Coordinates of C-alpha atoms and ligand atoms in Angstrom, one line a residue:
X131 CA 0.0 0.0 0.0
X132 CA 1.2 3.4 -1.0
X133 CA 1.6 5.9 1.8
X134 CA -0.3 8.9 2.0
X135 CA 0.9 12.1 1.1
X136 CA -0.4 15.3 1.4
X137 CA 0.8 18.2 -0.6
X138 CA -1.1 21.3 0.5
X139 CA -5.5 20.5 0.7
X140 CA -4.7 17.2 -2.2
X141 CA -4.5 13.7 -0.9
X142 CA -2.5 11.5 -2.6
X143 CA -4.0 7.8 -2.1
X144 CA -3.1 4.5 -3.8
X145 CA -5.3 4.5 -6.8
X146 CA -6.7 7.9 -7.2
X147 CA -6.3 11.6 -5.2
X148 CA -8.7 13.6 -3.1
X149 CA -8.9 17.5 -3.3
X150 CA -11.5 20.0 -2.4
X151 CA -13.7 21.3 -5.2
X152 CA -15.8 24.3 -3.8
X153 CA -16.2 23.1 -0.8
X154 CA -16.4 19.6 -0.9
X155 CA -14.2 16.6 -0.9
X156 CA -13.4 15.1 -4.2
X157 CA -11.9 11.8 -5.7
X158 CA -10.2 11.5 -9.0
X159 CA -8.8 8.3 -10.4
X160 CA -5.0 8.5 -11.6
X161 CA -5.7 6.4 -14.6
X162 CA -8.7 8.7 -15.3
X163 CA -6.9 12.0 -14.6
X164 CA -3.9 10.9 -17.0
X165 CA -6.1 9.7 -19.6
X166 CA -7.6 12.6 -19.8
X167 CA -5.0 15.3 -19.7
X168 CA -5.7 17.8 -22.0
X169 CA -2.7 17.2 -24.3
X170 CA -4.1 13.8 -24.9
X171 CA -6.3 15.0 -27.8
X172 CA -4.4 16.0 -31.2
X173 CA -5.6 19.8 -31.6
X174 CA -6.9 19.0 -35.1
X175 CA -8.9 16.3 -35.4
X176 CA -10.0 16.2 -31.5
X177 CA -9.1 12.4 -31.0
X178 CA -7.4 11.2 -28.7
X179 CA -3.8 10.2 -29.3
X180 CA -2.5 9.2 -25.9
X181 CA -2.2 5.8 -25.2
X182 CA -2.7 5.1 -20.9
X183 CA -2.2 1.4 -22.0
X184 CA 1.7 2.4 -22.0
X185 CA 1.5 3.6 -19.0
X186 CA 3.1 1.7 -15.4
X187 CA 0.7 -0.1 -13.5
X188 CA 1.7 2.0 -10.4
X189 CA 1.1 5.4 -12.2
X190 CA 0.7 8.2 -10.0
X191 CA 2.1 11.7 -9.8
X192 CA 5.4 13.0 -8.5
X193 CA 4.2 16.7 -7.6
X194 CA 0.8 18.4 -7.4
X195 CA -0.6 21.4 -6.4
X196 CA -3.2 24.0 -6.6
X197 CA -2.4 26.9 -8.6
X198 CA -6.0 29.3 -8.5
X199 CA -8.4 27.4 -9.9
X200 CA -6.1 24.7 -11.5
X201 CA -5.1 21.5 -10.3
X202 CA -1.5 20.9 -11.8
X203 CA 0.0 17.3 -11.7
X204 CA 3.4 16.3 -12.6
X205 CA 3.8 12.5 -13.5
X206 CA 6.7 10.2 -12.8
X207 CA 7.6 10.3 -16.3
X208 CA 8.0 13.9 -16.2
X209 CA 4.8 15.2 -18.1
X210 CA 2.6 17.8 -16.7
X211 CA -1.2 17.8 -16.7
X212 CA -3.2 21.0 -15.9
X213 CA -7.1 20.3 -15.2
X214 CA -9.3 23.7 -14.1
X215 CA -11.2 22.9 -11.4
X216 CA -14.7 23.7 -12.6
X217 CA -13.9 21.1 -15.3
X218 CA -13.0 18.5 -12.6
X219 CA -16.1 19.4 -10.4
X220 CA -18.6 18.9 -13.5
X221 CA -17.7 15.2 -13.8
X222 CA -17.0 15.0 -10.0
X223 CA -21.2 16.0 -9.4
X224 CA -21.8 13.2 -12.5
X225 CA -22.7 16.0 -15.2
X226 CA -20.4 14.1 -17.5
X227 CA -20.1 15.6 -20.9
X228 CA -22.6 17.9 -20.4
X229 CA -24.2 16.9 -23.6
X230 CA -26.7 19.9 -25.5
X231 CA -28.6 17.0 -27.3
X232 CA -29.7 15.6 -23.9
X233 CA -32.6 17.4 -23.6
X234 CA -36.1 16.4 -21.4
X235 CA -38.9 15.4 -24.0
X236 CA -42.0 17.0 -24.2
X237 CA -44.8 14.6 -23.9
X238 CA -48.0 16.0 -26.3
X239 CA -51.2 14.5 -27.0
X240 CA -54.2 14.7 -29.6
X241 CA -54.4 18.6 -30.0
X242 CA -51.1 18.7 -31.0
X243 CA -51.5 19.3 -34.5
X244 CA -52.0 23.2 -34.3
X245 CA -48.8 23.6 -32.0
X246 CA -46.9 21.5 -34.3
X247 CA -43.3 23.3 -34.7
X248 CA -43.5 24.0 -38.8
X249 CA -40.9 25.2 -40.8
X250 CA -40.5 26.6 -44.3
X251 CA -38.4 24.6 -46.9
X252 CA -36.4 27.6 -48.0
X253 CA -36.3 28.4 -44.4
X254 CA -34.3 25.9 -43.4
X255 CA -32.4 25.5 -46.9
X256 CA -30.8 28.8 -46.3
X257 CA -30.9 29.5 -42.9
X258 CA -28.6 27.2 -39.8
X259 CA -30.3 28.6 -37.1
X260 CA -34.0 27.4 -38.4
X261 CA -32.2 23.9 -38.9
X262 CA -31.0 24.2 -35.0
X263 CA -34.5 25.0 -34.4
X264 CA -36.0 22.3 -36.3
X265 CA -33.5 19.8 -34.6
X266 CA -34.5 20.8 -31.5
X267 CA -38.4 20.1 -32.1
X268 CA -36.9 16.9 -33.3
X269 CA -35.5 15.6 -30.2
X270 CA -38.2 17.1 -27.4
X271 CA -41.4 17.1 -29.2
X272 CA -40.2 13.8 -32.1
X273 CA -42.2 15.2 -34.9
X274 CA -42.0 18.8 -37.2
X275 CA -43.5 19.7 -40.3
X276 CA -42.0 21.1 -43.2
X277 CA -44.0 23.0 -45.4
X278 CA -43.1 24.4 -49.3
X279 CA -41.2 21.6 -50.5
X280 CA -40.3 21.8 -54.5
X281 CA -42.3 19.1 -56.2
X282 CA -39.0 17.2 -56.7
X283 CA -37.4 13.8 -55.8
X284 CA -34.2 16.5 -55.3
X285 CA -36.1 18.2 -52.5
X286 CA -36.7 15.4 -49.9
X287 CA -32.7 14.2 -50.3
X288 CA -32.0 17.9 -49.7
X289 CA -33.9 18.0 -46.4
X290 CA -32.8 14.9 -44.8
X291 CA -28.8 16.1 -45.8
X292 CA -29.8 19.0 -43.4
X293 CA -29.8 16.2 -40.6
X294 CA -27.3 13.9 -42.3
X295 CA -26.3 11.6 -44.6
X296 CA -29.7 9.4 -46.2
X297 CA -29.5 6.0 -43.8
X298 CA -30.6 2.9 -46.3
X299 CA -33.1 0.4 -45.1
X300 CA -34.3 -3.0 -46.4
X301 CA -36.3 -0.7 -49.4
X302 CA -33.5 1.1 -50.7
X303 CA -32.3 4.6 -50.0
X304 CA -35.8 5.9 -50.8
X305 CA -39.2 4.4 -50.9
X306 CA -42.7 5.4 -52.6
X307 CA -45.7 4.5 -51.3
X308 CA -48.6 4.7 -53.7
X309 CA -51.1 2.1 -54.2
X310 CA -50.1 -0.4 -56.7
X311 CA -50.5 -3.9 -58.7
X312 CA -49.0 -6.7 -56.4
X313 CA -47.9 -4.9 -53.2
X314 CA -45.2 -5.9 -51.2
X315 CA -46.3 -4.6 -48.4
X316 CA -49.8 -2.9 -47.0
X317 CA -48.3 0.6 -47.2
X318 CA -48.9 0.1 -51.0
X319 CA -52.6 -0.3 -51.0
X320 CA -55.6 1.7 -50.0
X321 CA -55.8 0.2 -46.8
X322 CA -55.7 1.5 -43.4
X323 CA -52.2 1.1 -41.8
X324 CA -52.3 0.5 -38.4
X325 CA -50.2 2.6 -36.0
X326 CA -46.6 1.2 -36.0
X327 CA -43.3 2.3 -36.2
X328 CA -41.3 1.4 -39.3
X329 CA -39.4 -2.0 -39.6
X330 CA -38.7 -3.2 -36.0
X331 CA -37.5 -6.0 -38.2
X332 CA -34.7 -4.7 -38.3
X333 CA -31.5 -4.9 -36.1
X334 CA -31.5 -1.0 -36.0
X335 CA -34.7 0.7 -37.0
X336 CA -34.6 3.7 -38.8
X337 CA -34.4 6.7 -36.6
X338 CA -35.4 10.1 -38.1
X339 CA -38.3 8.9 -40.7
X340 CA -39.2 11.9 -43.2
X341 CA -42.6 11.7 -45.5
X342 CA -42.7 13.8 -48.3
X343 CA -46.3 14.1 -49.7
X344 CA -46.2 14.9 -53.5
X345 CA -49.6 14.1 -53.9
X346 CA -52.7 13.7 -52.0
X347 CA -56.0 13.7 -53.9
X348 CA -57.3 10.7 -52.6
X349 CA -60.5 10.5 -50.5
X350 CA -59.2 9.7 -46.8
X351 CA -56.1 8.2 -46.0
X352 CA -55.6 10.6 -43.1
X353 CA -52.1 10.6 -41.2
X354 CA -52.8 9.3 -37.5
X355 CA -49.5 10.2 -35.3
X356 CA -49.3 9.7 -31.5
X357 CA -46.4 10.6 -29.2
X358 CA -45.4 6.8 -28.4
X359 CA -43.1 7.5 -25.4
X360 CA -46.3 9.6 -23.9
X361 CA -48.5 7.0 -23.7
X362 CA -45.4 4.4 -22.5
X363 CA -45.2 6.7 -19.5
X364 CA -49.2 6.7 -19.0
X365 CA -48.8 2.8 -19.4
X366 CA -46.0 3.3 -16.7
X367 CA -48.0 5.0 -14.3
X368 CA -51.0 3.1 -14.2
X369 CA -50.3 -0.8 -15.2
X370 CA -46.9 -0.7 -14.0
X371 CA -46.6 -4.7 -14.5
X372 CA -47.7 -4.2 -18.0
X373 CA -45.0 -1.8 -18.6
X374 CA -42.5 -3.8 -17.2
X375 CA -43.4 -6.8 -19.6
X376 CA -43.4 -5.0 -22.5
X377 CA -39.7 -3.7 -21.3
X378 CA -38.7 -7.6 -20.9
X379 CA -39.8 -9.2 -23.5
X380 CA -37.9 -9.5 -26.9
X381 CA -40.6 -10.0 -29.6
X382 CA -39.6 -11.3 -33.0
X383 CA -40.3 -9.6 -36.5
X384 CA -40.3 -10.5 -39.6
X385 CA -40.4 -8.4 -43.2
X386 CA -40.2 -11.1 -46.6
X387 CA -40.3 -10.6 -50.5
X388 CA -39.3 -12.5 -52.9
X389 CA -35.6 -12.0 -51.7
X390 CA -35.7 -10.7 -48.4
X391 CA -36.0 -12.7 -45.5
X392 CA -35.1 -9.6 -42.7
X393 CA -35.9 -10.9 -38.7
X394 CA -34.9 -9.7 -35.3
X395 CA -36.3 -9.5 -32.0
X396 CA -36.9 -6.1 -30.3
X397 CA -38.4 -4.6 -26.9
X398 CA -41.4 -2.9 -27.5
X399 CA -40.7 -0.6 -25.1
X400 CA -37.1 0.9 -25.0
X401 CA -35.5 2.2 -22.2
X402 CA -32.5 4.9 -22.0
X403 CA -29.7 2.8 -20.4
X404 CA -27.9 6.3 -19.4
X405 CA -31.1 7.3 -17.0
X406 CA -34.3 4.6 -17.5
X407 CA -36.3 6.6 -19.2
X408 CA -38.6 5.7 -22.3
X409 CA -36.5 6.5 -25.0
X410 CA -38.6 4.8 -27.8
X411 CA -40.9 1.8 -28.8
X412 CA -40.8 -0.9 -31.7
X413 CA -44.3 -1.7 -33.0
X414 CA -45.8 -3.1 -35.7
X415 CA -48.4 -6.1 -35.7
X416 CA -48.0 -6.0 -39.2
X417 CA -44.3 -6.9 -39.1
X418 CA -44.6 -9.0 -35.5
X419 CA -43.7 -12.7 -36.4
X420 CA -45.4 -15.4 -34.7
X421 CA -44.7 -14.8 -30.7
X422 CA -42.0 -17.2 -29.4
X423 CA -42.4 -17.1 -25.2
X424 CA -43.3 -20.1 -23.7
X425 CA -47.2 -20.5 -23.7
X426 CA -47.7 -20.0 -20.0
X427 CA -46.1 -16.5 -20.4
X428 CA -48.8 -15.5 -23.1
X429 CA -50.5 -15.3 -20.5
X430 CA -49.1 -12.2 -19.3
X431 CA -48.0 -10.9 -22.1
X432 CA -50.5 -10.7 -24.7
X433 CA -53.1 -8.2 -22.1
X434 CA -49.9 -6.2 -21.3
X435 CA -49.8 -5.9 -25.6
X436 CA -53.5 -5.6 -25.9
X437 CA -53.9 -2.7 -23.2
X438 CA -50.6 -0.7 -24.5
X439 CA -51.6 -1.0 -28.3
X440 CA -55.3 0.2 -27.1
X441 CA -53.8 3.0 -25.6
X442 CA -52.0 4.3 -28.6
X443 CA -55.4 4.0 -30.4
X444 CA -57.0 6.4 -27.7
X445 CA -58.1 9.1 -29.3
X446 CA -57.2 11.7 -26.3
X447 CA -53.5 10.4 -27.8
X448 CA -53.7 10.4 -31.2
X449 CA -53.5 13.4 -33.6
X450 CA -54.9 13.1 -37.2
X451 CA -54.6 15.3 -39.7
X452 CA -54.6 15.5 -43.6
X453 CA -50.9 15.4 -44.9
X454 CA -51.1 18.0 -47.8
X455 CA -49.1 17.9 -51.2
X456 CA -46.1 20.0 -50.7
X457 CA -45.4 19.4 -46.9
X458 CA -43.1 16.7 -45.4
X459 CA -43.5 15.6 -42.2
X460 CA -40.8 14.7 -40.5
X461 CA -40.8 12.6 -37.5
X462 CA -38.5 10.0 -34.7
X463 CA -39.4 6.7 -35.4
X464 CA -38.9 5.0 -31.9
X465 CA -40.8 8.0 -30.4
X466 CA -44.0 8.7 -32.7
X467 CA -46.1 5.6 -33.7
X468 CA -47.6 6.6 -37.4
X469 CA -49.9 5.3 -39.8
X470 CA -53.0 6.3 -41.9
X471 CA -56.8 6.1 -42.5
X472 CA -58.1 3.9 -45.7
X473 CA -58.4 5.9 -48.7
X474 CA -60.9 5.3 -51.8
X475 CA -59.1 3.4 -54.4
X476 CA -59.4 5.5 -57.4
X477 CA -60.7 8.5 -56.2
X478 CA -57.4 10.7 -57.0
X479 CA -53.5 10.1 -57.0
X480 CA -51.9 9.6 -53.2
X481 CA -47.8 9.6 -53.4
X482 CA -45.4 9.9 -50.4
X483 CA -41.8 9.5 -50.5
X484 CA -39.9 8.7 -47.9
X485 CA -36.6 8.1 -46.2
X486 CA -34.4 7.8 -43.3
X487 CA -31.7 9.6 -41.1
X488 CA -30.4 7.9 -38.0
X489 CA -30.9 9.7 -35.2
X490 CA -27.3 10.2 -33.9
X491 CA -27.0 12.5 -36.9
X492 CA -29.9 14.1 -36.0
X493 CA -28.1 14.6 -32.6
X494 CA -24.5 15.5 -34.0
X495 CA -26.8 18.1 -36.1
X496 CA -27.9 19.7 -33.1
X497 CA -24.7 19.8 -31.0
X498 CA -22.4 21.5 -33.9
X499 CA -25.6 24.1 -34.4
X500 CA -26.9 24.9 -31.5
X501 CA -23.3 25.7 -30.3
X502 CA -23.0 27.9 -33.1
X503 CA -26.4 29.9 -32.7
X504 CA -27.0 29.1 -29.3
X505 CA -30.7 30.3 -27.4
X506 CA -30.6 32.8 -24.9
X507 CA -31.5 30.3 -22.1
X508 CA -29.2 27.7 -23.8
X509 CA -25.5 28.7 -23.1
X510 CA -23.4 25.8 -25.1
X511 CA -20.9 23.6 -23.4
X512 CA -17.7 25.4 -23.3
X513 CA -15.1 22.4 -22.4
X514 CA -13.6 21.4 -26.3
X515 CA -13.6 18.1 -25.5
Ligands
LIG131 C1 -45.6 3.5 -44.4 C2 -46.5 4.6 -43.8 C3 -48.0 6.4 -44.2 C4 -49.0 6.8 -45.2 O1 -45.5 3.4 -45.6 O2 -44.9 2.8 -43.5 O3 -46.6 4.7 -42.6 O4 -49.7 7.9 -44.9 N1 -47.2 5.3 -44.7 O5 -49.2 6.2 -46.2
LIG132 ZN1 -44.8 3.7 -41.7

């Protein structure tokens, strides 16, 4: 056992050192404080190029001391580390990075539709600050409209590049869905499509889903939306068992054509591993394969399923409204459950044309913008890394 040393308020301990940090008594691990020097970045690219691997087993520090408001460590190799103490206090108190695109969701229900945040095409085509804006509707509220979009496959691509890069699924890079001869899939008819979130049969589901309506003469064929991670946290409250199962159990789906044969098993409920928290849902009876629990736990499960897909159906939750030619609708598919009334086959043209960002980008969006045209009440991490 190392001795302890003291070297003016620090403590120097076997594995780590203890200082005060306005007023209270903090511990930092030597391992930890090394590895994150503030040399151990390369200024250009903001990795990091130190290595602690190469480091002695028995690292610790030669000399400290506090210099103001900077704790200053020489190592036994020689190298000297400089932290500021506000920096050390922020992950001391467990406010970690401090992240802008952590923000507390906004739960909304059926009325929704009239405070729905809208924004221009050309808007936020030539203007960063609307696109911060937009991304930030994104992550509290899940779901934005964008109004004035050119009549152009060219216009949807140019939208979702505002988030990121176009995120390919089992369809392709883009997918139409009109009514046609031989569907492969129920999105391509006139019939209803019950609320779900898109291919859950997938390992990753799409994240940021974005619907551009081109055309929309049809009779019916409403858009039905409803703020899945709402009604999760309803579902919470009241049939806490419920909620529970349907954060347990891994349900299997399945998508086929002629050449696809796409399964995996997802949660229908999703929780934040960082703080619990609903953080999304996978649903889509259309896409659920045959359930695989042992029979005895049907019995459970399926009233658990029954009572949270009735929920979403709830009209108190559920906003509907007619998607117009022109506007995209752009929306977090592990947040919003979507789908749409029947329309009347051959009572006009219906065409939507969609695609998909993941939402990290949509986060990474937000963090390099908001920093850059930051809110009054939003004041941007200052630490670089
Ligand atoms: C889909 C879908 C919505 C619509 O194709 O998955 O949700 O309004 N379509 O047709
Ligand atoms: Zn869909």
């Amino acid at each position: 056992m190392r001795e302890c040393l003291w070297m003016s308020d620090i403590v120097l301990l076997e594995t780590g050192l203890e200082l005060p940090v306005k007023g209270e008594i903090a511990y930092f691990n030597y391992f930890w404080l090394r590895d994150s020097c503030p040399t151990s970045w390369d200024s250009s690219t903001q990795e990091r190029t130190f290595d602690i691997l190469e480091e002695p087993d028995d690292l610790c520090p030669s000399a400290v001391k506090l210099n103001d408001d900077v704790l200053e460590i020489v190592w036994s190799d020689g190298h000297q580390s400089c932290y500021e103490l506000n920096w050390l206090r922020r992950w001391f108190k467990g406010e970690n990075h401090g992240d802008l695109a952590i923000r507390t969701r906004k739960p909304w229900y059926s009325d929704h539709y009239s405070d729905m945040a809208r924004f221009t095409y050309e808007d936020v085509v030539t203007n960063p600050a609307s696109v911060a804006n937009w991304a930030q509707a994104m992550l509290d509220e899940g779901v934005a409209l964008i109004q004035g979009m050119p009549d152009l496959d060219e216009g949807l691509q140019t939208l979702c590049e505002l988030f990121g890069t176009v995120r390919p699924s089992f369809s392709g890079y883009v997918f139409d869905v009109k009514s046609k001869a031989n569907p492969e899939n129920l999105a391509y008819t006139s019939k209803a499509l019950e609320l779900h979130t898109d291919l859950p049969a997938e390992e990753l589901a799409p994240g940021i889903q974005f619907l551009h309506c081109r055309v929309n003469d049809a009779e019916g064929g409403n858009s039905l939306f409803v703020d899945a991670t709402a009604v999760a946290n309803v579902l919470k409250e009241n049939y806490p068992s419920y909620f529970r199962i349907l954060t347990e159990y891994e349900v299997p789906y399945r998508y086929t054509t002629g050449c696809q044969d796409v399964r995996t098993k997802q949660r229908i409920i999703e929780l934040d591993p960082n703080n619990g928290e609903v953080s999304g849902i996978n649903y889509s009876q259309h896409l659920a394969d045959v359930f695989d629990f042992p029979q005895r736990e049907m019995d459970s499960f399926y009233p658990a399923f029954r009572k949270f897909g009735k929920m979403l159906q709830d009209p108190q939750y559920l906003m509907n409204f007619r998607l117009n030619a022109g506007e995209c609708i752009v929306f977090d598919n592990h947040r919003i459950a979507h789908g749409r009334a029947a329309f009347i086959e051959g009572s006009g043209e219906r065409h939507l044309r969609g695609c998909y960002v993941d939402r990290g980008e949509l986060r990474s969006t937000y963090r390099v913008l908001r920093a850059r045209y930051p809110k009054m009440e939003e004041i941007p991490s200052t630490q670089a890394y």
